[in-house]
JSON list of C-alpha atoms and ligand atoms in Angstrom, two decimals:
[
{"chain": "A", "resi": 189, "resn": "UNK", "atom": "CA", "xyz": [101.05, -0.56, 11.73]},
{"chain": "A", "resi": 190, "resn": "UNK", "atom": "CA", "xyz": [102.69, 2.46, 13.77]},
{"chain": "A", "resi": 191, "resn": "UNK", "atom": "CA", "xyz": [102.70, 1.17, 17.00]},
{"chain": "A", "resi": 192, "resn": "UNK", "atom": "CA", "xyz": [104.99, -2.21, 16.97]},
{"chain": "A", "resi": 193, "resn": "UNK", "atom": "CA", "xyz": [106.53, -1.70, 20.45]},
{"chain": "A", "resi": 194, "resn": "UNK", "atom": "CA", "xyz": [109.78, -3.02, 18.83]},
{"chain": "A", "resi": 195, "resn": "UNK", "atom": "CA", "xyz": [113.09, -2.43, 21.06]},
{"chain": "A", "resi": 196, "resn": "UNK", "atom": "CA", "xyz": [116.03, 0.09, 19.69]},
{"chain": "A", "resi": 197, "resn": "UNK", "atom": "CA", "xyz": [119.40, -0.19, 20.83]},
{"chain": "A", "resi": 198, "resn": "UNK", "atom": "CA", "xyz": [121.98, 2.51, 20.41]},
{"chain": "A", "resi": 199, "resn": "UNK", "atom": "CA", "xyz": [125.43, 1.84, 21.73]},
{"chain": "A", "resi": 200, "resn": "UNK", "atom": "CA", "xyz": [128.93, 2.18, 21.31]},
{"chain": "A", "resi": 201, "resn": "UNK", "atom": "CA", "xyz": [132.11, 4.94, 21.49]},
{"chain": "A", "resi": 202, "resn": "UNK", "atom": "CA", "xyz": [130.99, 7.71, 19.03]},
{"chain": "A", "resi": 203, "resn": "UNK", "atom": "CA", "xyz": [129.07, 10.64, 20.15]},
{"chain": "A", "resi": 204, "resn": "UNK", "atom": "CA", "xyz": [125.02, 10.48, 19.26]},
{"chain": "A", "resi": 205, "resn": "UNK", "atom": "CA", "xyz": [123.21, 8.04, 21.61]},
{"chain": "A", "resi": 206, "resn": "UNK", "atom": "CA", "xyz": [121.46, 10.23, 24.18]},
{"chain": "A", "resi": 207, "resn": "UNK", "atom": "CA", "xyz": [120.90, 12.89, 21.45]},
{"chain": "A", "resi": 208, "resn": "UNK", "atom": "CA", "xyz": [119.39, 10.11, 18.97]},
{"chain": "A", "resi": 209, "resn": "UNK", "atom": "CA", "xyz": [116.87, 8.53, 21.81]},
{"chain": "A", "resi": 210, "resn": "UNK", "atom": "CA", "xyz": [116.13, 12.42, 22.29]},
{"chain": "A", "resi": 211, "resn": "UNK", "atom": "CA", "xyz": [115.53, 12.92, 18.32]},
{"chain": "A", "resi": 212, "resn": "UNK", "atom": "CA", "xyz": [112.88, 9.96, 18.75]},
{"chain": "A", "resi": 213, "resn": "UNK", "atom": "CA", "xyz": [111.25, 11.35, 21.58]},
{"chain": "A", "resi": 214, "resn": "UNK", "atom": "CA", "xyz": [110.56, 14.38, 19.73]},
{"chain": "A", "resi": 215, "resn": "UNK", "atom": "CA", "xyz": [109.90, 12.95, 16.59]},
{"chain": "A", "resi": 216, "resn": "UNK", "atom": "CA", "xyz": [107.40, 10.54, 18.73]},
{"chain": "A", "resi": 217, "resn": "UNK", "atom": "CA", "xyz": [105.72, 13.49, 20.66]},
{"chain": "A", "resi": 218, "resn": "UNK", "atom": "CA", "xyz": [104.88, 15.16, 17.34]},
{"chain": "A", "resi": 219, "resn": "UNK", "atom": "CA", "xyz": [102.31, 12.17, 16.95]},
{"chain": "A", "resi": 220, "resn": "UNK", "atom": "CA", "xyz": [100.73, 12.57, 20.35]},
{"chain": "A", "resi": 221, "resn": "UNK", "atom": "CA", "xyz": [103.08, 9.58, 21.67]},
{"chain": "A", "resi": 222, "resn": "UNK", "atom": "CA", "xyz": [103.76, 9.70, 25.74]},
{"chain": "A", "resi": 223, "resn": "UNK", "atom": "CA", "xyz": [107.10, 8.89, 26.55]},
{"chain": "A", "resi": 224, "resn": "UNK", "atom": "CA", "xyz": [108.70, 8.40, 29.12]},
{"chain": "A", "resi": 225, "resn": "UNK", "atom": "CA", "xyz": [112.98, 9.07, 29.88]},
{"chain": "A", "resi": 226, "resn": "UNK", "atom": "CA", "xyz": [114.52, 7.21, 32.80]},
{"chain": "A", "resi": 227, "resn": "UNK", "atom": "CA", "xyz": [117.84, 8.40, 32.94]},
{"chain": "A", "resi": 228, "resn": "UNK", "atom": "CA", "xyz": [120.26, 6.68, 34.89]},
{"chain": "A", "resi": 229, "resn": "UNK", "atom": "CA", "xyz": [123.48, 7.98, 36.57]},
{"chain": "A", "resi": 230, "resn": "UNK", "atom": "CA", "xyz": [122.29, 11.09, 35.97]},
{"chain": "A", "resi": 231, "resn": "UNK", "atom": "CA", "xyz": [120.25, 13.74, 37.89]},
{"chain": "A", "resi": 232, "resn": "UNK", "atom": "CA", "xyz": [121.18, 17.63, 36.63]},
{"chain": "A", "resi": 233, "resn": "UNK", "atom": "CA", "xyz": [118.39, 19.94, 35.92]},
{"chain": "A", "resi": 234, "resn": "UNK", "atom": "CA", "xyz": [121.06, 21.80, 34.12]},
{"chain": "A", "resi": 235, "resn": "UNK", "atom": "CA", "xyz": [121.07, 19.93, 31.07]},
{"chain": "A", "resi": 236, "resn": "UNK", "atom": "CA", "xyz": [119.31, 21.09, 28.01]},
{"chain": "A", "resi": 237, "resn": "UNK", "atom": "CA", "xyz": [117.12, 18.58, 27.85]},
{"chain": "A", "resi": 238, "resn": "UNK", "atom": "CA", "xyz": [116.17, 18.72, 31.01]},
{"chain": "A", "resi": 239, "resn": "UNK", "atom": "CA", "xyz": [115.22, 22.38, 30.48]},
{"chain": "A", "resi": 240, "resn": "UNK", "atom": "CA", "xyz": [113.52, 21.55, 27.27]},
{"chain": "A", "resi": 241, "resn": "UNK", "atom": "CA", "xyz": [111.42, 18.74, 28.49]},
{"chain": "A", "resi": 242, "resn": "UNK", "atom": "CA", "xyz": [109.95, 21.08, 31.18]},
{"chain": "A", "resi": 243, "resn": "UNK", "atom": "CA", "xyz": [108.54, 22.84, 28.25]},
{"chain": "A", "resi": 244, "resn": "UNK", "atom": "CA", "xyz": [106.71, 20.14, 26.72]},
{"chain": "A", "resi": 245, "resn": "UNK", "atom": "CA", "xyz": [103.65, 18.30, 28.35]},
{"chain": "A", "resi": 246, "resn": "UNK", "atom": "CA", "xyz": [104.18, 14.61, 27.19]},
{"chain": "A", "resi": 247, "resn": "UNK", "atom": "CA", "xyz": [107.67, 13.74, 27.83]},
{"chain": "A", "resi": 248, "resn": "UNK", "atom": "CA", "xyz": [108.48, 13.12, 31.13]},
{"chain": "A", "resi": 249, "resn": "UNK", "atom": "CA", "xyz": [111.91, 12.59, 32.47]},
{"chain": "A", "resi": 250, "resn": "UNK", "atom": "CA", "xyz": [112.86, 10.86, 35.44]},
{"chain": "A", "resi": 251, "resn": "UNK", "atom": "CA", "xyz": [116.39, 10.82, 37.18]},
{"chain": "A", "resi": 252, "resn": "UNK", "atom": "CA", "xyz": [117.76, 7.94, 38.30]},
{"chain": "A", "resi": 253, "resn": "UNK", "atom": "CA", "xyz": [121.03, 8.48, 39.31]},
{"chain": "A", "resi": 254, "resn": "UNK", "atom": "CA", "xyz": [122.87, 11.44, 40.75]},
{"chain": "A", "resi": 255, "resn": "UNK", "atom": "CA", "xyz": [124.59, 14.52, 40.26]},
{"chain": "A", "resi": 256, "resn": "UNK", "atom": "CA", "xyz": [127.97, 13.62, 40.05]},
{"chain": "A", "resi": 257, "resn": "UNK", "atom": "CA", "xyz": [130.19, 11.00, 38.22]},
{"chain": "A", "resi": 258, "resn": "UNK", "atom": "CA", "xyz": [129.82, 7.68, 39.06]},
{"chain": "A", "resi": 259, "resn": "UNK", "atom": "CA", "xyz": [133.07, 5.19, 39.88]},
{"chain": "A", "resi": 260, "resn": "UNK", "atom": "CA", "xyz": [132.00, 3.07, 36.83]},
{"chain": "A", "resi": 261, "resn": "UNK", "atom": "CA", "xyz": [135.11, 0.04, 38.55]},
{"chain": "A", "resi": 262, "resn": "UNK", "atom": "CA", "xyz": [133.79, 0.47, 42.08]},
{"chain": "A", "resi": 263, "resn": "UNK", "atom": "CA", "xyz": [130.01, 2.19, 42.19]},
{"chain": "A", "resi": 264, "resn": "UNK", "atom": "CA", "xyz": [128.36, 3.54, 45.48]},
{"chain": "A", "resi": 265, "resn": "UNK", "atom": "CA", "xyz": [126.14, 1.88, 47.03]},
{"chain": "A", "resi": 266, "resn": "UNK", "atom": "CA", "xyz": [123.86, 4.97, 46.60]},
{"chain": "A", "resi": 267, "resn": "UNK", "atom": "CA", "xyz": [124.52, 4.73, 42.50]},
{"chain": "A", "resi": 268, "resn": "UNK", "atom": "CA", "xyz": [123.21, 1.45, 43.10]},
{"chain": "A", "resi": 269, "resn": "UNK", "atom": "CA", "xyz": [119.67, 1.98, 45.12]},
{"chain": "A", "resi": 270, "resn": "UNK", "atom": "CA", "xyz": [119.43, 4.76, 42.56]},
{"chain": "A", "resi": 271, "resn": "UNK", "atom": "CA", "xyz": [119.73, 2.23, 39.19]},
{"chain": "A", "resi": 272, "resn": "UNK", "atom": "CA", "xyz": [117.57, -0.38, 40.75]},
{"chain": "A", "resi": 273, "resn": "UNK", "atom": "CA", "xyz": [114.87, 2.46, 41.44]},
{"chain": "A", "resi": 274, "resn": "UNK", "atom": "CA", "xyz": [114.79, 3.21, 37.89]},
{"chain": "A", "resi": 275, "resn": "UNK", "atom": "CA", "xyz": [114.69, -0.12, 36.84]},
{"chain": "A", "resi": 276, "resn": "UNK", "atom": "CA", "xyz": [111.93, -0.53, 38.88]},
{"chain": "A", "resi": 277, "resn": "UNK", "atom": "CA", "xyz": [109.65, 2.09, 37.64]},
{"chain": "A", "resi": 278, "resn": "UNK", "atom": "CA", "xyz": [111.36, 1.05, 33.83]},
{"chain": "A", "resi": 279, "resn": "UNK", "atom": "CA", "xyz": [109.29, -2.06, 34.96]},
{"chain": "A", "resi": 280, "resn": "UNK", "atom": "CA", "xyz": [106.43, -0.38, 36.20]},
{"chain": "A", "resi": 281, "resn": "UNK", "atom": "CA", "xyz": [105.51, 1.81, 32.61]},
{"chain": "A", "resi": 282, "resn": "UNK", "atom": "CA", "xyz": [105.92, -1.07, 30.76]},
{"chain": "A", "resi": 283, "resn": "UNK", "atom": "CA", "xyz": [103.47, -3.34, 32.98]},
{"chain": "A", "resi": 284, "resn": "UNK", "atom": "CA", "xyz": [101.04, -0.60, 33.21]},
{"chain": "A", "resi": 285, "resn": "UNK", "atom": "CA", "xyz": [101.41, 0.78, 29.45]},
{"chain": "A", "resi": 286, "resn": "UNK", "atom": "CA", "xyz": [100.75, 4.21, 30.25]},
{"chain": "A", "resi": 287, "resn": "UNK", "atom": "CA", "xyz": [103.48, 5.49, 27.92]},
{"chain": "A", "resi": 288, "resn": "UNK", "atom": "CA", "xyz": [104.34, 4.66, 24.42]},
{"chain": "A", "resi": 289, "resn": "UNK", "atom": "CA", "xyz": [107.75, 5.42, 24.48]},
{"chain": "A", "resi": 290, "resn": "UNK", "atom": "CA", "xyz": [109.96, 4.26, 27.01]},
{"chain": "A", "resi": 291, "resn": "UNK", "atom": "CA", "xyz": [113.81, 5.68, 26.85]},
{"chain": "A", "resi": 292, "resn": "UNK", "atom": "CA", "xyz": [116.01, 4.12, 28.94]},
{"chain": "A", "resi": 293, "resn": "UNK", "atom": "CA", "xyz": [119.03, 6.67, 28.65]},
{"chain": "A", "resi": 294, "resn": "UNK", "atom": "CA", "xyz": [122.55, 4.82, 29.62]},
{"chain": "A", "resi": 295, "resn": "UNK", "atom": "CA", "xyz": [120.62, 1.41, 30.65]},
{"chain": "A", "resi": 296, "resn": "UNK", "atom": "CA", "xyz": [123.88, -0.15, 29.05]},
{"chain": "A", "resi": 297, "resn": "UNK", "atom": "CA", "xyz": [126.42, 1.28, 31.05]},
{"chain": "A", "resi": 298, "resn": "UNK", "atom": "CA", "xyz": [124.52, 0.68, 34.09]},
{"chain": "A", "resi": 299, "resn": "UNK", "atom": "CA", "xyz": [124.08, -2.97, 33.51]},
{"chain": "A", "resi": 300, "resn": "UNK", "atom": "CA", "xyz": [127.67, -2.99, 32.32]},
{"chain": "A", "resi": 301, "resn": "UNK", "atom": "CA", "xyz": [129.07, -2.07, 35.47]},
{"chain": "A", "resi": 302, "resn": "UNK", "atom": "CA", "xyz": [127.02, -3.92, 37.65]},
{"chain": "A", "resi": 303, "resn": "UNK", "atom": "CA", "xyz": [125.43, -0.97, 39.35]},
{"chain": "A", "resi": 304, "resn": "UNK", "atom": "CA", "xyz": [122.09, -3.48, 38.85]},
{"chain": "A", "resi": 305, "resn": "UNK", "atom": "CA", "xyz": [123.22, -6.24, 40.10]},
{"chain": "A", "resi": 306, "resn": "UNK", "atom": "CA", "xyz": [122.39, -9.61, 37.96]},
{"chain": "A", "resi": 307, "resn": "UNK", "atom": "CA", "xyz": [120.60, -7.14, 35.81]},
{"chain": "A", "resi": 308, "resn": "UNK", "atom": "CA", "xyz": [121.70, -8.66, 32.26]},
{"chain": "A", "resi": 309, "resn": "UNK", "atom": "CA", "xyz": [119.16, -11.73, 32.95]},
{"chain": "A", "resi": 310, "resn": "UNK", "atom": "CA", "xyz": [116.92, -9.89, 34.55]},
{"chain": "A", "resi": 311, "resn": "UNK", "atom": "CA", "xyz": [116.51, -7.18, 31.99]},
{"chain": "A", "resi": 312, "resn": "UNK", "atom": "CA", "xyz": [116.68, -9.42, 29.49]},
{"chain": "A", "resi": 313, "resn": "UNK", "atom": "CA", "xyz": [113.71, -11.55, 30.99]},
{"chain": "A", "resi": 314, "resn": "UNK", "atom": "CA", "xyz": [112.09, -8.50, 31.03]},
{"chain": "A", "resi": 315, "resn": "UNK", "atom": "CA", "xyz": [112.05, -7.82, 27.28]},
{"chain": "A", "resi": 316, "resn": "UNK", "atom": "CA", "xyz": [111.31, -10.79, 26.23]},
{"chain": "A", "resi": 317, "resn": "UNK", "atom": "CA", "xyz": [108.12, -10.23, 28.54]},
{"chain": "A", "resi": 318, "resn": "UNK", "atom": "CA", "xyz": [107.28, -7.47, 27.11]},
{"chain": "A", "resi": 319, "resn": "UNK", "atom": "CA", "xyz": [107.53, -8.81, 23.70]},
{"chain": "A", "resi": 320, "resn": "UNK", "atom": "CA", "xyz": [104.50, -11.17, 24.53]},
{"chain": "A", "resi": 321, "resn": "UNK", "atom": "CA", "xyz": [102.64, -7.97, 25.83]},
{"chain": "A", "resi": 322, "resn": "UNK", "atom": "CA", "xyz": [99.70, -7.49, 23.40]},
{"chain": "A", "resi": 323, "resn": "UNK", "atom": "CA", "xyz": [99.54, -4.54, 21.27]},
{"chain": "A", "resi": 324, "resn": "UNK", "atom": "CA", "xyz": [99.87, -2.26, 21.88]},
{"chain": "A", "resi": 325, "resn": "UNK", "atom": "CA", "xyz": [102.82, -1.92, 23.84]},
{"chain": "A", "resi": 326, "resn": "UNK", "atom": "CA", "xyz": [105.68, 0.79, 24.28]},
{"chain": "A", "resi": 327, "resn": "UNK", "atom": "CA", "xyz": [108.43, 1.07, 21.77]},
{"chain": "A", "resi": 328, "resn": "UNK", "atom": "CA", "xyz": [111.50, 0.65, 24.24]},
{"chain": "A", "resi": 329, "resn": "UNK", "atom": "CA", "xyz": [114.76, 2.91, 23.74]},
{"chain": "A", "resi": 330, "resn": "UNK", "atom": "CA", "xyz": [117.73, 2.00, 25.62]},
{"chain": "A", "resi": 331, "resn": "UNK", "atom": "CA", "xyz": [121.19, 3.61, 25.13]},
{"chain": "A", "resi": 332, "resn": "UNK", "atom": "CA", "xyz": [124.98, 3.90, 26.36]},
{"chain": "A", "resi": 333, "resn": "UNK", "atom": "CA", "xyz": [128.37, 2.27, 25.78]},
{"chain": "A", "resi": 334, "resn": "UNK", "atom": "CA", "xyz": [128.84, -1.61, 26.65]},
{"chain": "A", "resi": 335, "resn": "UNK", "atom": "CA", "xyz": [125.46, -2.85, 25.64]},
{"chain": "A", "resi": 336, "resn": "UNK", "atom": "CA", "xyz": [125.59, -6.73, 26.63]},
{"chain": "A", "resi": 337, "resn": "UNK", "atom": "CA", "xyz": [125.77, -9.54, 24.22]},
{"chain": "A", "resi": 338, "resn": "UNK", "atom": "CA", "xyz": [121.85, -10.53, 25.85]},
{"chain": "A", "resi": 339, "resn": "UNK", "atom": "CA", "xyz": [120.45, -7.31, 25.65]},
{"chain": "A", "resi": 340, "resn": "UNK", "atom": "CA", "xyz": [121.79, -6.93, 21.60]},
{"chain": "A", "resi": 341, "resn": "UNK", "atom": "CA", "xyz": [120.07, -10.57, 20.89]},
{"chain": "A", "resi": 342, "resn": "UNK", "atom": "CA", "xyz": [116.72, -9.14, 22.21]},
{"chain": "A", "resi": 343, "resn": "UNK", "atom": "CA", "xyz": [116.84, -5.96, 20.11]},
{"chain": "A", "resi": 344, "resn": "UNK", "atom": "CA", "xyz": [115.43, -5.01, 16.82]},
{"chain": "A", "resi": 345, "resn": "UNK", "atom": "CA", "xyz": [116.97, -2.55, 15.62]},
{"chain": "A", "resi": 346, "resn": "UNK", "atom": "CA", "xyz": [121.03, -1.38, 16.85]},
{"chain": "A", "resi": 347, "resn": "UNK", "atom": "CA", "xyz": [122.98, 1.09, 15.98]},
{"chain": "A", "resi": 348, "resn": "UNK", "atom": "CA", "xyz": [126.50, 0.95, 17.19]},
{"chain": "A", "resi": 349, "resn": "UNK", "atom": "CA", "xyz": [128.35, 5.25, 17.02]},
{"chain": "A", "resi": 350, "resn": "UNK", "atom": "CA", "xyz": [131.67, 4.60, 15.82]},
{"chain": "A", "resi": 351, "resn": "UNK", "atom": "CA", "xyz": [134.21, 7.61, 16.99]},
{"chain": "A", "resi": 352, "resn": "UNK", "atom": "CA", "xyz": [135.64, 8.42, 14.26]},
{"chain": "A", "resi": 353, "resn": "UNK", "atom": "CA", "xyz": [136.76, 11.71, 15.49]},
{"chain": "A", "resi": 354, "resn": "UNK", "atom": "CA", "xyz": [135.97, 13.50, 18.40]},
{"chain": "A", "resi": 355, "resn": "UNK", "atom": "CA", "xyz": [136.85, 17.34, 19.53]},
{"chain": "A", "resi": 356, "resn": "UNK", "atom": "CA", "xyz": [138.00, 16.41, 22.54]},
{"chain": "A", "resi": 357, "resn": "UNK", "atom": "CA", "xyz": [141.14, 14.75, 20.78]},
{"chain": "A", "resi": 358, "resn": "UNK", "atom": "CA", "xyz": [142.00, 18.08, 20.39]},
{"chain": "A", "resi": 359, "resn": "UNK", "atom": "CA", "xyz": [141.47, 18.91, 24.23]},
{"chain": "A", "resi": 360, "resn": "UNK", "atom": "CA", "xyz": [137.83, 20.32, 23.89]},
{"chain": "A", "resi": 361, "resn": "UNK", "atom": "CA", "xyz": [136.25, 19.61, 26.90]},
{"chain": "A", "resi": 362, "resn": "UNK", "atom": "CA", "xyz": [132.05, 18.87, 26.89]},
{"chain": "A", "resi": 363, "resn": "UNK", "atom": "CA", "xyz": [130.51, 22.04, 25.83]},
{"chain": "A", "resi": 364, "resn": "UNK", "atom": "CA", "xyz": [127.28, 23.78, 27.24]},
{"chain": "A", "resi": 365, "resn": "UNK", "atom": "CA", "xyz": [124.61, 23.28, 24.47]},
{"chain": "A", "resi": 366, "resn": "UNK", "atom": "CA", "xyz": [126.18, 20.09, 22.06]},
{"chain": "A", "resi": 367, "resn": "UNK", "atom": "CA", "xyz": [127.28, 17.89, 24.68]},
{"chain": "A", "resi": 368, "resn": "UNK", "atom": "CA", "xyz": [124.64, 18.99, 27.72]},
{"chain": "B", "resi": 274, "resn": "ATP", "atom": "P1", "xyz": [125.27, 12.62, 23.35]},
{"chain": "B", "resi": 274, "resn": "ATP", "atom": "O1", "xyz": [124.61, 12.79, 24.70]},
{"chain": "B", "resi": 274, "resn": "ATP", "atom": "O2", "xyz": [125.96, 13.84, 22.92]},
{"chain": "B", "resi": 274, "resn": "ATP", "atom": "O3", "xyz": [124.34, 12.03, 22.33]},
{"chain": "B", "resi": 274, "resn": "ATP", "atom": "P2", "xyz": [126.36, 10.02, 23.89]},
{"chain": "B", "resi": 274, "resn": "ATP", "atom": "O4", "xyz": [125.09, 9.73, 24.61]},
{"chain": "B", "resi": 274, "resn": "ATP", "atom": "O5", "xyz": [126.62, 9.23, 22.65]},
{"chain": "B", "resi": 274, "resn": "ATP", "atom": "O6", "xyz": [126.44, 11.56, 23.56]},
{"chain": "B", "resi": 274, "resn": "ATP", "atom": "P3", "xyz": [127.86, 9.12, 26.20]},
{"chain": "B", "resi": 274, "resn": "ATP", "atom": "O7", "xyz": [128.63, 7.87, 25.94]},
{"chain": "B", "resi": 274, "resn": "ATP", "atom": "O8", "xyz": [126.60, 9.04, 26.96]},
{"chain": "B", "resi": 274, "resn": "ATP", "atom": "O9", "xyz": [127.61, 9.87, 24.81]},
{"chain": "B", "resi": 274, "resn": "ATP", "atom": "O10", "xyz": [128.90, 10.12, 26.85]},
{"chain": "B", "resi": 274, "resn": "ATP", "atom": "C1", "xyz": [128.54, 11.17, 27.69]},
{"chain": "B", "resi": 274, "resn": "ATP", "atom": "C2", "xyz": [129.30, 12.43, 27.36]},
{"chain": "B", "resi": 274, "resn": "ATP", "atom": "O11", "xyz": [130.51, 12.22, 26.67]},
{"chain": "B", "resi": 274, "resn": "ATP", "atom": "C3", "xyz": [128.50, 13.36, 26.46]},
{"chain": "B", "resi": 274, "resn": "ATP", "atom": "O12", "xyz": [128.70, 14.66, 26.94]},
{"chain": "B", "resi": 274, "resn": "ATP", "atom": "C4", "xyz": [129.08, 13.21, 25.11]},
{"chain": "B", "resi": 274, "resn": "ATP", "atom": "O13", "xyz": [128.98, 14.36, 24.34]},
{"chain": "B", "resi": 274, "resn": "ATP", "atom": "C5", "xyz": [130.51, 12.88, 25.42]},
{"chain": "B", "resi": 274, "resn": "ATP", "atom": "N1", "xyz": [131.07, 11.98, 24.40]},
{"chain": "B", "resi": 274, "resn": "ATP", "atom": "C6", "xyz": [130.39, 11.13, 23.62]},
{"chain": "B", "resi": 274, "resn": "ATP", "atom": "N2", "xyz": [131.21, 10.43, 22.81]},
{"chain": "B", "resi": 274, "resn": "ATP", "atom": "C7", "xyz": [132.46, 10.86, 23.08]},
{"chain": "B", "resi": 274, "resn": "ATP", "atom": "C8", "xyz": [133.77, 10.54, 22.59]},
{"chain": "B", "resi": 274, "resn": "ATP", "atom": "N3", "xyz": [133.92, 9.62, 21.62]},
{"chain": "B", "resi": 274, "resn": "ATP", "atom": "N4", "xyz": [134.85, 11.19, 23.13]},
{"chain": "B", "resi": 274, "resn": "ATP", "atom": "C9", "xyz": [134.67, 12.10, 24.10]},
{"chain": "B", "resi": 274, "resn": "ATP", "atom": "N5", "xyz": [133.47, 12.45, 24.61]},
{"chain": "B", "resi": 274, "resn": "ATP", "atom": "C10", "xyz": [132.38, 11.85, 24.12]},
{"chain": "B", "resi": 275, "resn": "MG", "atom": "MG1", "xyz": [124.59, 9.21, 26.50]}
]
């Protein structure tokens, strides 16, 4: 039994969420998995991962979001049209079952800060669809901070990063190559 489609949650303060759902995807694509990475509030070709990807035939990454910071206490409407896109073809993968993997990189925070609006129920409804999908059925991946009391009831698995320290106590900003 490889295949379970079960749903992974990785949330909270510490450093390690993106880089963990990237670990899987990795791990995954050594078996011949297709996966899929919506990332949302986020669109920078820059990134690592974004260069690494490009390299491998198998994960494919989508942006949803842009290339700047988002307001996380008052979004844009363009942050916005850009989550519920994402969402939408989130929604489409799992419906058509193309991909095996589906990451949903900062889902949380996005649902957190309302940039989907009424998303908690309606992402929620949407896993527990996909949990009556038949096998098999993509393993979903979703990470960032804040992930919502209805989202953590539909999960298997969580894992909550603690900060327990952080370099940038000491006034390290995000570094080229560990943090991006
Ligand atoms: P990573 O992408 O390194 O796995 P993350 O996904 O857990 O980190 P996010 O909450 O998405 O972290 O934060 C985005 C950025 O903030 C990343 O560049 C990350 O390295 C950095 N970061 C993560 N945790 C902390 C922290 N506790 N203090 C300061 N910066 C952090
Ligand atoms: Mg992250």
């Amino acid at each position: 039994m490889k295949r379970l489609g079960l749903i992974q949650v990785y949330t909270g303060d510490g450093k390690g969420k993106t880089t963990a759902a990237l670990g899987l995807a990795l791990r995954a694509w050594g078996k011949g998995w297709k996966i899929a990475i919506v990332q949302f509030m986020k669109d920078d070709p820059g990134y690592g991962e974004v260069k690494a990807l490009q390299e491998l035939d198998g994960i494919d990454l989508f942006p949803a979001g842009r290339n700047d910071f988002v307001n996380l206490d008052q979004p844009e409407e363009i942050d916005c049209r850009l989550a519920r896109q994402g969402w939408e073809l989130v929604q489409s993968f799992l419906a058509e079952g193309v991909y095996d993997m589906v990451i949903l990189d900062e889902i949380n925070i996005a649902i957190a800060c309302g940039l989907l609006a009424e998303a908690e129920a309606e992402v929620v409804a949407a896993l527990r669809q996909h949990k009556k999908r038949p096998q098999p059925r993509a393993e979903i991946v979703m990470t960032g901070r804040y992930a919502t009391p209805g989202v953590l009831a539909e999960a298997d698995l969580i894992t909550e990063m603690k900060e327990l320290r952080h370099p940038f106590a000491q006034g390290i900003e995000m570094r080229e190559g560990i943090d991006h």
